[in-house]
Coordinates of C-alpha atoms in Angstrom, one line a residue:
M8 CA 114.0 97.8 130.1
D9 CA 114.8 101.3 131.0
G10 CA 112.8 104.2 130.0
T11 CA 110.2 106.9 131.3
P12 CA 107.0 105.3 132.8
F13 CA 103.7 105.8 131.0
G14 CA 101.1 103.9 132.3
R15 CA 101.8 100.2 131.3
Y16 CA 104.3 101.4 129.0
R17 CA 107.9 102.5 129.2
L18 CA 108.9 105.2 126.8
V19 CA 112.4 104.2 125.5
E20 CA 113.3 106.6 122.7
L21 CA 111.6 109.7 121.2
L22 CA 111.3 109.0 117.5
G23 CA 109.9 112.3 116.4
R24 CA 108.0 115.5 117.4
G25 CA 105.5 117.5 115.5
G26 CA 102.6 119.8 115.7
M27 CA 100.3 117.0 116.8
G28 CA 102.6 115.6 119.5
E29 CA 105.4 113.1 119.9
V30 CA 106.1 109.5 118.8
W31 CA 108.1 107.3 121.0
R32 CA 109.5 103.8 120.7
A33 CA 108.0 102.2 123.8
H34 CA 108.0 98.8 125.7
D35 CA 104.5 97.5 126.5
T36 CA 105.1 95.7 129.7
E37 CA 101.8 93.9 129.7
T38 CA 102.4 92.3 126.1
D39 CA 106.2 92.4 126.4
R40 CA 106.5 94.0 122.9
I41 CA 108.1 97.0 121.4
V42 CA 105.4 99.3 120.0
A43 CA 105.1 103.0 118.9
I44 CA 103.3 105.4 121.1
K45 CA 101.7 108.6 119.7
L46 CA 101.4 111.0 122.6
L47 CA 99.1 114.0 121.7
P48 CA 99.8 117.6 123.2
A49 CA 98.6 117.6 126.8
F50 CA 96.5 120.6 126.3
L51 CA 94.2 118.6 123.9
S52 CA 92.9 116.6 126.9
D53 CA 91.4 119.7 128.0
D54 CA 89.2 119.9 124.9
E55 CA 86.3 117.6 125.3
E56 CA 85.1 118.1 121.6
F57 CA 88.6 117.1 120.5
K58 CA 88.6 114.1 122.8
H59 CA 85.4 112.8 121.6
R60 CA 86.7 113.2 117.7
F61 CA 89.8 111.4 118.8
R62 CA 88.0 108.4 120.3
R63 CA 85.7 108.2 117.4
E64 CA 88.4 108.3 114.8
A65 CA 90.4 105.8 116.7
H66 CA 87.3 103.5 116.9
A67 CA 86.8 103.9 113.1
A68 CA 90.1 102.9 112.5
A69 CA 89.5 99.8 114.7
R70 CA 86.5 98.9 112.3
L71 CA 88.8 98.4 109.4
N72 CA 89.3 94.6 108.7
D73 CA 91.4 94.2 105.7
P74 CA 94.6 92.5 104.9
H75 CA 96.3 95.8 104.5
V76 CA 95.4 97.5 107.8
I77 CA 97.9 97.4 110.7
P78 CA 95.7 97.3 113.8
I79 CA 95.9 99.8 116.5
H80 CA 96.8 97.9 119.7
N81 CA 95.4 100.4 122.1
Y82 CA 94.3 104.0 122.5
G83 CA 92.9 106.2 125.4
E84 CA 94.2 108.5 128.0
I85 CA 96.9 108.0 130.7
D86 CA 97.7 110.9 133.1
C87 CA 95.7 113.4 131.4
Q88 CA 97.4 112.6 127.9
L89 CA 95.9 111.2 124.8
Y90 CA 97.8 108.3 123.3
V91 CA 97.7 105.7 120.6
D92 CA 99.5 102.4 120.8
M93 CA 100.5 100.9 117.4
R94 CA 102.9 99.0 115.4
L95 CA 106.4 100.3 114.8
I96 CA 107.4 100.7 111.2
E97 CA 111.0 101.0 110.0
G98 CA 111.6 102.7 106.8
R99 CA 111.4 106.1 105.2
D100 CA 108.7 108.0 103.6
L101 CA 107.9 108.6 99.9
Q102 CA 108.9 112.3 100.2
T103 CA 112.4 111.2 101.3
A104 CA 112.7 108.6 98.4
L105 CA 111.6 111.4 95.9
A106 CA 114.5 113.5 97.2
E107 CA 116.8 111.2 95.3
G108 CA 114.9 111.6 92.2
P109 CA 111.7 110.5 90.6
L110 CA 110.7 106.9 90.6
D111 CA 110.9 104.4 87.8
P112 CA 107.2 104.3 86.2
A113 CA 106.6 100.6 87.2
R114 CA 107.8 101.3 90.8
A115 CA 105.7 104.4 91.1
V116 CA 102.6 102.4 90.0
R117 CA 103.3 99.5 92.4
I118 CA 103.5 102.0 95.3
I119 CA 100.4 103.8 94.2
E120 CA 98.6 100.5 93.8
Q121 CA 99.3 99.6 97.4
V122 CA 98.1 103.1 98.7
A123 CA 95.1 102.6 96.5
M124 CA 94.2 99.3 98.3
A125 CA 94.6 101.0 101.7
L126 CA 92.3 103.8 100.7
H127 CA 89.8 101.4 99.2
A128 CA 89.4 99.6 102.5
A129 CA 89.0 102.8 104.4
H130 CA 86.3 104.3 101.9
K131 CA 84.4 101.0 102.1
V132 CA 83.6 101.7 105.7
G133 CA 83.2 105.4 105.2
L134 CA 86.4 106.8 106.1
L135 CA 88.2 109.7 104.3
H136 CA 91.9 110.4 104.6
R137 CA 91.9 113.8 103.6
D138 CA 95.8 114.5 103.6
I139 CA 97.3 112.1 101.1
K140 CA 100.8 113.3 100.4
P141 CA 104.3 111.7 99.8
S142 CA 105.3 112.2 103.5
N143 CA 102.4 110.1 104.7
I144 CA 103.4 107.1 102.6
L145 CA 106.1 105.0 104.3
L146 CA 108.2 102.4 102.4
D147 CA 110.3 99.7 103.8
D148 CA 113.3 98.3 102.2
N149 CA 111.2 96.2 100.0
D150 CA 108.9 99.0 98.9
F151 CA 106.1 97.6 101.0
A152 CA 104.0 100.7 101.5
Y153 CA 102.0 102.0 104.4
L154 CA 99.6 104.8 104.3
I155 CA 99.7 106.7 107.6
D156 CA 98.1 109.5 109.4
F157 CA 94.5 109.1 109.6
G158 CA 94.4 111.4 112.5
I159 CA 92.3 113.9 110.4
A160 CA 90.2 111.4 109.0
R161 CA 86.5 111.4 109.6
A162 CA 83.4 109.2 108.9
I163 CA 81.9 110.3 105.7
D164 CA 78.3 109.7 107.0
E165 CA 78.9 111.5 110.3
T166 CA 78.5 115.2 111.0
R167 CA 81.6 117.3 110.3
M168 CA 83.4 118.0 113.3
T169 CA 85.6 121.0 112.5
K170 CA 83.7 124.1 113.5
S171 CA 86.5 126.7 112.1
G172 CA 85.9 125.9 108.5
D173 CA 89.6 125.4 107.9
T174 CA 90.6 123.1 105.3
I175 CA 92.6 120.1 106.4
G176 CA 95.2 119.0 103.9
T177 CA 98.4 120.0 102.1
F178 CA 97.6 122.5 99.2
Q179 CA 99.9 120.8 96.8
Y180 CA 97.5 117.8 96.6
I181 CA 94.2 119.1 97.5
A182 CA 91.0 118.4 95.5
P183 CA 89.2 121.6 94.2
E184 CA 86.0 120.6 96.0
R185 CA 87.7 120.7 99.3
L186 CA 88.4 124.4 98.6
D187 CA 84.8 125.2 98.6
A188 CA 83.2 125.0 102.0
R189 CA 79.8 124.6 100.4
A190 CA 80.7 121.7 98.2
D191 CA 80.1 118.0 99.2
E192 CA 83.3 116.1 99.9
D193 CA 83.6 112.1 99.4
A194 CA 86.2 109.5 98.5
R195 CA 86.7 111.1 95.2
A196 CA 88.6 113.9 96.8
D197 CA 91.2 111.2 97.9
I198 CA 91.5 109.9 94.5
Y199 CA 92.4 113.3 93.1
S200 CA 95.1 113.5 95.8
L201 CA 96.3 110.0 94.9
A202 CA 96.6 111.1 91.2
C203 CA 98.7 114.1 92.3
V204 CA 101.0 111.9 94.3
L205 CA 101.4 109.5 91.4
Y206 CA 102.4 112.5 89.1
E207 CA 104.9 113.5 91.6
S208 CA 106.2 110.0 91.8
L209 CA 106.8 109.9 88.1
T210 CA 108.3 113.3 87.7
G211 CA 109.9 114.4 91.0
E212 CA 107.6 117.4 91.3
P213 CA 104.1 118.1 92.5
P214 CA 101.6 118.7 89.8
F215 CA 101.3 122.4 90.3
S216 CA 104.0 124.8 91.7
G217 CA 103.6 128.1 93.3
S218 CA 105.2 130.4 95.6
T219 CA 102.1 131.1 97.5
T220 CA 98.9 129.2 98.7
A221 CA 96.9 131.4 96.5
H222 CA 98.8 130.3 93.5
L223 CA 98.4 126.6 94.4
I224 CA 94.6 127.1 94.9
T225 CA 94.2 128.9 91.5
A226 CA 96.0 126.0 89.9
H227 CA 93.9 123.3 91.4
L228 CA 90.7 125.1 90.5
N229 CA 91.5 126.3 87.0
A230 CA 94.8 124.8 85.5
P231 CA 94.4 121.7 83.3
P232 CA 96.1 118.5 84.9
P233 CA 99.8 118.3 83.7
R234 CA 101.0 115.6 81.4
P235 CA 104.0 113.7 82.9
S236 CA 105.0 112.4 79.6
T237 CA 105.9 115.9 78.4
T238 CA 108.3 116.2 81.5
R239 CA 109.7 112.8 81.5
P240 CA 110.2 111.2 78.1
D241 CA 110.0 107.6 79.1
V242 CA 106.5 107.8 80.8
P243 CA 104.0 106.5 78.2
P244 CA 101.6 109.0 76.8
A245 CA 98.7 106.7 78.1
V246 CA 99.7 107.5 81.7
D247 CA 98.7 111.3 80.7
D248 CA 95.1 110.2 80.5
V249 CA 95.1 108.4 83.8
I250 CA 96.4 111.8 85.6
A251 CA 93.8 113.7 83.7
T252 CA 91.1 111.5 84.7
G253 CA 92.3 111.1 88.4
M254 CA 92.7 115.0 88.5
A255 CA 89.5 115.9 86.8
K256 CA 88.0 119.1 88.3
D257 CA 84.5 117.6 88.4
P258 CA 84.5 114.7 90.8
N259 CA 82.0 112.9 88.7
Q260 CA 84.5 112.8 85.9
R261 CA 87.1 110.9 87.9
Y262 CA 87.6 107.3 88.7
A263 CA 84.9 106.0 90.9
T264 CA 87.4 104.2 93.1
T265 CA 91.1 104.2 94.1
I266 CA 91.3 100.6 92.6
E267 CA 90.1 101.9 89.2
L268 CA 92.9 104.6 89.3
A269 CA 95.5 102.0 90.1
N270 CA 94.3 99.5 87.6
A271 CA 94.3 102.2 84.9
A272 CA 98.0 103.2 85.8
T273 CA 99.0 99.5 85.6
D274 CA 97.4 99.1 82.2
A275 CA 99.1 102.4 81.0
I276 CA 102.6 101.1 81.8
T277 CA 102.2 97.7 80.5
A278 CA 103.4 98.9 76.9
P279 CA 107.2 99.1 76.7
I280 CA 108.2 102.3 78.5
A281 CA 111.6 103.1 76.9
R282 CA 111.9 103.8 73.3
A283 CA 113.0 100.9 71.1
S284 CA 116.3 102.7 70.1
Q285 CA 117.2 102.7 74.0
I286 CA 117.3 98.9 74.3
P287 CA 120.1 96.9 73.1
P288 CA 119.0 95.0 69.9
T289 CA 119.8 91.7 71.4
A290 CA 117.7 92.5 74.5
A291 CA 114.7 93.6 72.7
A292 CA 112.8 90.5 72.7
F293 CA 113.5 90.1 76.4
A294 CA 112.3 93.7 77.3
A295 CA 109.1 93.1 75.2
N296 CA 108.2 90.2 77.3
T297 CA 109.1 91.6 80.7
A298 CA 108.0 95.2 80.2
A299 CA 104.9 94.6 82.3
S300 CA 106.9 93.2 85.4
M301 CA 110.2 94.9 85.3
P302 CA 111.1 98.6 84.7
V303 CA 112.7 98.9 81.1
T304 CA 114.8 101.6 82.5
E305 CA 116.5 99.2 84.6
L306 CA 117.3 97.2 81.5
A307 CA 118.7 100.3 79.8
A308 CA 120.9 101.0 82.7
Q309 CA 122.7 97.7 82.4
A310 CA 126.2 98.1 80.7
Q311 CA 126.0 94.5 79.4
V312 CA 123.7 92.3 77.7
V313 CA 121.8 90.1 80.1
D314 CA 119.7 87.1 80.1
P315 CA 116.8 86.3 82.4
I316 CA 117.2 83.5 84.8
P317 CA 114.0 82.5 86.4
V318 CA 114.6 81.4 90.0
A319 CA 112.3 78.5 90.9
T320 CA 112.9 78.5 94.7
Q321 CA 113.6 82.2 95.4
H322 CA 111.8 85.2 94.0
G323 CA 112.6 87.7 96.5
P324 CA 113.4 91.3 96.0
V325 CA 115.9 92.3 93.1
P326 CA 119.4 92.6 94.4
E327 CA 120.1 96.3 94.9
T328 CA 122.1 97.7 92.1
P329 CA 124.1 101.2 91.9
T330 CA 121.7 104.1 91.3
P331 CA 121.9 105.3 87.9
Q332 CA 122.8 108.9 87.3
L333 CA 119.6 111.1 87.3
A334 CA 118.2 111.9 83.9
S335 CA 119.0 115.4 82.6
W336 CA 115.6 116.4 82.5
W337 CA 115.1 116.3 86.3
R338 CA 116.4 119.5 88.0
R339 CA 114.7 119.1 91.3
Q340 CA 116.5 120.6 94.4
R341 CA 116.9 117.6 96.6
R342 CA 115.6 117.6 99.9
P343 CA 117.7 116.4 102.9
V344 CA 117.3 112.6 103.0
Q345 CA 115.9 111.6 106.3
L346 CA 116.3 107.7 107.0
G347 CA 115.5 105.8 110.0
L348 CA 112.3 105.0 112.0
I349 CA 109.1 106.2 110.7
V350 CA 106.2 105.6 112.8
A351 CA 102.5 105.8 111.8
S352 CA 100.2 108.1 113.8
V353 CA 96.8 107.4 115.1
V354 CA 95.6 105.3 112.2
I355 CA 97.8 103.2 109.9
L356 CA 96.7 101.5 106.8
A357 CA 99.1 98.6 105.6
V358 CA 99.3 97.8 102.0
G359 CA 100.7 94.5 101.2
T360 CA 103.0 93.5 98.3
G361 CA 106.1 91.6 97.9
I362 CA 108.8 93.0 95.5
A363 CA 110.0 90.5 93.1
G364 CA 111.7 90.3 89.8
Y365 CA 114.3 88.6 87.5
V366 CA 117.8 87.8 88.4
L367 CA 119.9 89.4 85.6
R368 CA 123.3 87.6 84.7
P369 CA 125.5 89.4 82.4
H370 CA 127.2 87.4 79.5
S371 CA 130.8 86.5 80.0
P372 CA 133.1 89.0 79.0
A373 CA 134.2 87.1 75.9
S374 CA 130.7 86.7 74.6
S375 CA 129.8 90.3 75.3
T376 CA 132.9 91.5 73.4
Q377 CA 132.1 89.3 70.5
A378 CA 128.6 90.5 70.3
A379 CA 129.7 94.1 70.3
Q380 CA 132.1 93.6 67.3
P381 CA 130.9 94.8 63.9
S382 CA 130.1 92.2 61.3
T383 CA 130.3 92.2 57.7
A384 CA 127.3 90.1 57.4
T385 CA 123.9 91.7 57.3
Q386 CA 122.2 91.5 60.7
I387 CA 118.6 90.6 60.4
P388 CA 116.7 91.6 63.7
P389 CA 114.6 88.8 65.2
P390 CA 110.8 89.5 64.7
P391 CA 109.2 91.1 67.8
T392 CA 107.9 88.9 70.3
P393 CA 104.1 89.1 70.9
A394 CA 103.3 90.8 74.2
G395 CA 101.8 88.7 76.7
P396 CA 98.6 89.3 78.7
S397 CA 98.6 92.4 81.0
P398 CA 99.3 91.4 84.6
V399 CA 96.3 91.2 86.9
A400 CA 96.3 94.0 89.4
E401 CA 96.0 93.5 93.1
G402 CA 92.8 95.1 93.2
A403 CA 91.3 92.7 90.9
L404 CA 91.6 89.7 93.3
D405 CA 88.6 90.6 95.3
G406 CA 86.5 89.5 92.3
L407 CA 88.2 86.1 91.8
L408 CA 87.2 83.9 94.6
L409 CA 84.0 82.0 94.1
S410 CA 80.8 83.0 96.0
P411 CA 79.1 80.8 98.7
V412 CA 76.4 79.8 96.0
D413 CA 79.1 78.8 93.6
I414 CA 81.0 76.8 96.2
N415 CA 77.7 75.1 97.4
T416 CA 77.1 74.1 93.8
A417 CA 80.6 72.9 93.3
M418 CA 80.7 70.9 96.5
G419 CA 77.1 69.6 96.2
A420 CA 76.3 71.2 99.6
N421 CA 73.8 73.4 101.1
G422 CA 74.3 76.1 103.7
M423 CA 78.2 76.6 103.1
M424 CA 79.1 80.1 104.1
V425 CA 82.2 82.3 104.8
V426 CA 83.3 81.7 108.0
R427 CA 86.8 83.0 107.9
T428 CA 88.6 85.6 105.9
L429 CA 92.4 85.4 106.4
T430 CA 94.5 88.5 106.7
A431 CA 97.8 86.6 106.9
M432 CA 99.0 83.5 105.4
G433 CA 99.0 80.5 107.6
D434 CA 102.1 78.7 109.0
N435 CA 102.1 74.9 109.5
S436 CA 105.7 74.7 110.4
A437 CA 104.9 73.8 114.1
D438 CA 102.0 71.6 113.1
V439 CA 103.4 69.4 110.4
P440 CA 106.9 68.0 111.6
D441 CA 107.5 66.5 108.1
K442 CA 108.9 69.1 106.0
A443 CA 108.5 67.4 103.0
C444 CA 104.7 67.5 103.3
R445 CA 104.2 71.1 104.4
P446 CA 103.7 72.3 100.9
I447 CA 100.8 69.9 100.3
G448 CA 99.4 70.5 103.8
G449 CA 97.2 73.4 103.0
P450 CA 96.6 76.6 100.6
L451 CA 98.6 79.8 101.0
L452 CA 101.0 78.8 103.7
A453 CA 103.8 81.4 104.4
P454 CA 106.6 79.0 104.6
V455 CA 105.7 77.5 101.2
Y456 CA 105.3 81.1 99.5
A457 CA 108.2 82.6 101.3
D458 CA 110.7 84.4 98.8
S459 CA 108.5 83.3 95.9
G460 CA 107.8 87.0 94.9
W461 CA 104.0 86.9 95.6
R462 CA 102.5 90.5 95.9
A463 CA 99.2 89.9 97.6
F464 CA 96.6 87.3 98.3
R465 CA 92.9 86.7 99.1
E466 CA 91.8 83.5 101.1
Q467 CA 88.5 82.5 102.5
V468 CA 87.1 79.4 104.3
L469 CA 83.7 78.2 103.8
R470 CA 81.6 75.5 105.4
E471 CA 78.2 74.8 107.1
P472 CA 77.6 76.9 110.2
G473 CA 78.0 75.4 113.6
T474 CA 80.4 73.0 115.3
T475 CA 79.6 70.1 113.1
W476 CA 79.9 70.4 109.3
T477 CA 80.3 68.0 106.2
H478 CA 81.9 70.2 103.7
L479 CA 84.7 72.7 103.9
T480 CA 86.5 74.8 101.3
D481 CA 89.6 76.7 101.7
Q482 CA 89.9 78.9 98.4
G483 CA 92.8 81.4 97.8
V484 CA 94.5 83.4 95.1
A485 CA 98.0 84.9 95.2
V486 CA 99.1 87.6 92.7
F487 CA 102.6 87.9 91.3
H488 CA 104.4 90.7 89.4
S489 CA 104.4 88.6 86.1
A490 CA 103.0 85.3 84.6
H491 CA 106.6 84.2 84.5
E492 CA 106.9 84.5 88.2
A493 CA 103.6 82.8 88.9
G494 CA 104.7 79.9 86.5
A495 CA 108.1 79.7 88.3
F496 CA 106.0 79.1 91.7
F497 CA 103.9 76.2 89.9
D498 CA 107.1 74.6 88.7
S499 CA 108.6 74.8 92.1
S500 CA 105.5 73.3 93.6
A501 CA 105.3 70.5 90.9
Q502 CA 108.8 69.3 92.1
N503 CA 108.0 69.6 95.8
W504 CA 104.5 68.1 96.0
P505 CA 105.6 64.6 94.9
A506 CA 107.9 64.3 97.9
C507 CA 104.7 63.6 100.0
A508 CA 102.9 61.4 97.6
N509 CA 101.6 57.9 98.5
R510 CA 102.6 58.1 102.2
Q511 CA 101.4 59.4 105.7
F512 CA 102.1 62.6 107.7
I513 CA 101.0 63.9 110.9
K514 CA 99.3 67.1 111.9
T515 CA 99.5 68.1 115.5
V516 CA 96.5 69.9 117.1
T517 CA 96.8 71.4 120.4
G518 CA 94.5 69.6 123.0
R519 CA 93.3 67.0 120.6
P520 CA 94.8 63.8 119.1
D521 CA 97.2 63.9 116.3
I522 CA 95.7 63.7 112.8
V523 CA 97.2 61.1 110.6
R524 CA 96.7 62.1 106.8
T525 CA 97.3 59.6 104.1
V526 CA 98.2 61.0 100.8
G527 CA 97.6 59.5 97.4
P528 CA 99.4 60.1 94.1
V529 CA 100.3 63.6 93.0
A530 CA 98.9 64.5 89.6
N531 CA 100.0 67.2 87.2
T532 CA 97.4 67.3 84.5
N533 CA 97.0 70.1 81.9
G534 CA 98.6 72.9 84.2
T535 CA 96.8 71.7 87.5
L536 CA 98.5 70.0 90.5
S537 CA 96.4 68.0 92.5
A538 CA 96.5 65.4 95.4
S539 CA 93.9 63.8 97.7
F540 CA 94.3 62.6 101.2
T541 CA 92.3 61.1 104.0
A542 CA 92.4 62.2 107.4
A543 CA 92.1 59.8 110.6
G544 CA 91.9 60.8 114.2
S545 CA 90.4 64.2 113.5
T546 CA 87.1 65.5 115.0
W547 CA 85.4 63.5 112.2
T548 CA 85.7 59.8 112.0
W549 CA 86.6 59.9 108.5
Q550 CA 87.4 62.7 106.1
T551 CA 88.8 63.3 102.5
C552 CA 90.2 66.4 101.0
Q553 CA 91.7 67.4 97.7
R554 CA 94.3 70.0 97.2
A555 CA 94.6 71.7 93.8
L556 CA 97.0 74.4 92.6
T557 CA 97.0 76.1 89.1
V558 CA 98.1 79.2 87.4
A559 CA 96.4 81.9 85.3
N560 CA 98.4 84.8 83.9
N561 CA 100.2 86.1 87.2
V562 CA 97.8 84.6 89.5
V563 CA 98.3 81.2 91.4
V564 CA 95.0 79.7 92.4
D565 CA 95.4 77.5 95.5
V566 CA 92.4 75.4 96.9
E567 CA 91.6 72.7 99.5
A568 CA 88.2 71.0 99.3
C569 CA 87.2 68.6 102.2
S570 CA 84.2 66.4 103.0
S571 CA 83.2 64.1 105.7
N572 CA 80.8 62.1 103.4
R573 CA 82.5 58.8 102.4
A574 CA 80.6 59.0 99.1
D575 CA 82.6 62.0 98.3
A576 CA 86.0 60.1 98.4
Q577 CA 86.4 60.0 94.6
S578 CA 85.3 63.6 94.0
N579 CA 87.4 66.2 92.1
D580 CA 86.0 69.1 94.0
G581 CA 89.2 70.8 94.7
V582 CA 90.1 70.8 90.9
N583 CA 86.8 71.9 89.8
I584 CA 86.9 75.0 92.1
A585 CA 90.4 75.9 91.2
H586 CA 89.4 75.8 87.5
Q587 CA 86.5 77.8 88.1
I588 CA 88.6 80.5 89.7
A589 CA 91.1 80.4 87.0
A590 CA 88.5 80.9 84.4
K591 CA 87.8 84.3 86.0
V592 CA 91.2 85.6 85.8
P593 CA 91.8 87.9 82.9
T594 CA 94.2 86.6 80.4
T595 CA 94.1 89.4 77.7

């Protein structure tokens, strides 16, 4: 591959240039992959203090171990130039998206929720971002969000490294305490900035405007937080309270974590967003049920009455529809739209979620015309459909999995501990040649969940320590946008699992004999799928496992519980664990 040599890399294409250096598309000749290379200005290599800070910050990023963190491949110095090797991201930033107009409230909250997860992962290990703004949030075509540019991050518990006293960060989103050099600064400054970005995502404008930096500083120090519902009529008033808390002048009055902010925002928009008169009467019941998982403004934009069609085997992104005309209240001067490749610099946090929804099918023209004709009969509107439970936010997943103590009790074991926390779904496509048995082959497998609309997952493997163990549990949860989508995945699984019932399939293991699994009957009892199988030819002379899958609210619970004790052959451990996890899912 052509390009300019740079150590082990070939610099193929300049993607961007800024005050802190250049970003290149590059080919890593050692790993034979395309990466993004951030090259810092050469003069910085002469600054030993900066080099020390650079390495410490890059090392701090490497400490992050979370499903939403994109790892740094490498960093260091080549030919007297500091660099960072990282994953290449295609998409555009939130600032560019907002140049086209403010976001639908549900979409805005989904993006903020993802950024909140990224920040939460950083805050837990003592890292601040300190420059949260729309241009530092990347979006791919499915609104998968990445928080970028931790180049100015620092460890909270480390000595401040900047000597000049200059404040880092963009003044449109800066927390009041960061304007006072004497004030303590912690993660709540990032919470303030995230609330500012939420406000701008909803209204199309930053929370405070001013022609000078002094005006912005005065506003952040003294002006009350703005109310998005007064600027945009279809934003629920409850969102005003979220902004007010997130942007409180006193850090002690803000949310304690970014997850609390995201959860509050999610709760605030679960009530119908659009006014009742804005929704066609025949669609009112549908809108009431789906307001939590689908922007009502999308419904209002439909020219025809539509029916929801749940798709059992494909819950991917909603097909792109023409962008409706911007609301009259939005008068923002558009920024130039800059599409293309955007690359994270120095430290990237990835925030995982899949975008899913309903497929909307318009009525036939005849039926639509007939529905629109006036009738001499008195039309009695149907009673309102009771609202379902509030969807579980991604941030709540961390508390759903069972503790090692609970797992040991459920399995009748001692000493089981977490030996692996998965950051990516597994893939048994190469290990299980029999496609019909892949869905039953293990929990939270990428080919099984593909295109189902899942947003995020948590998965842990627990067993006794050492190379010889008698009990193993693989427990996982996956959150969907709505209970409807989670239920559709369960229905699809209920159709697929029986294809592997009462027969054998082979699982290949590199360097070891194939494992022959004998599957028993598949049961679907009271909303829980289950199947047991024995494994022969494995490391253990005899093994039994039970798979269990159930749904609570918009969360799918997926479990496998295994034992090498023959006495456990008839146990119901997998189902019991799945039920205990499901009982922890909020349903109100």
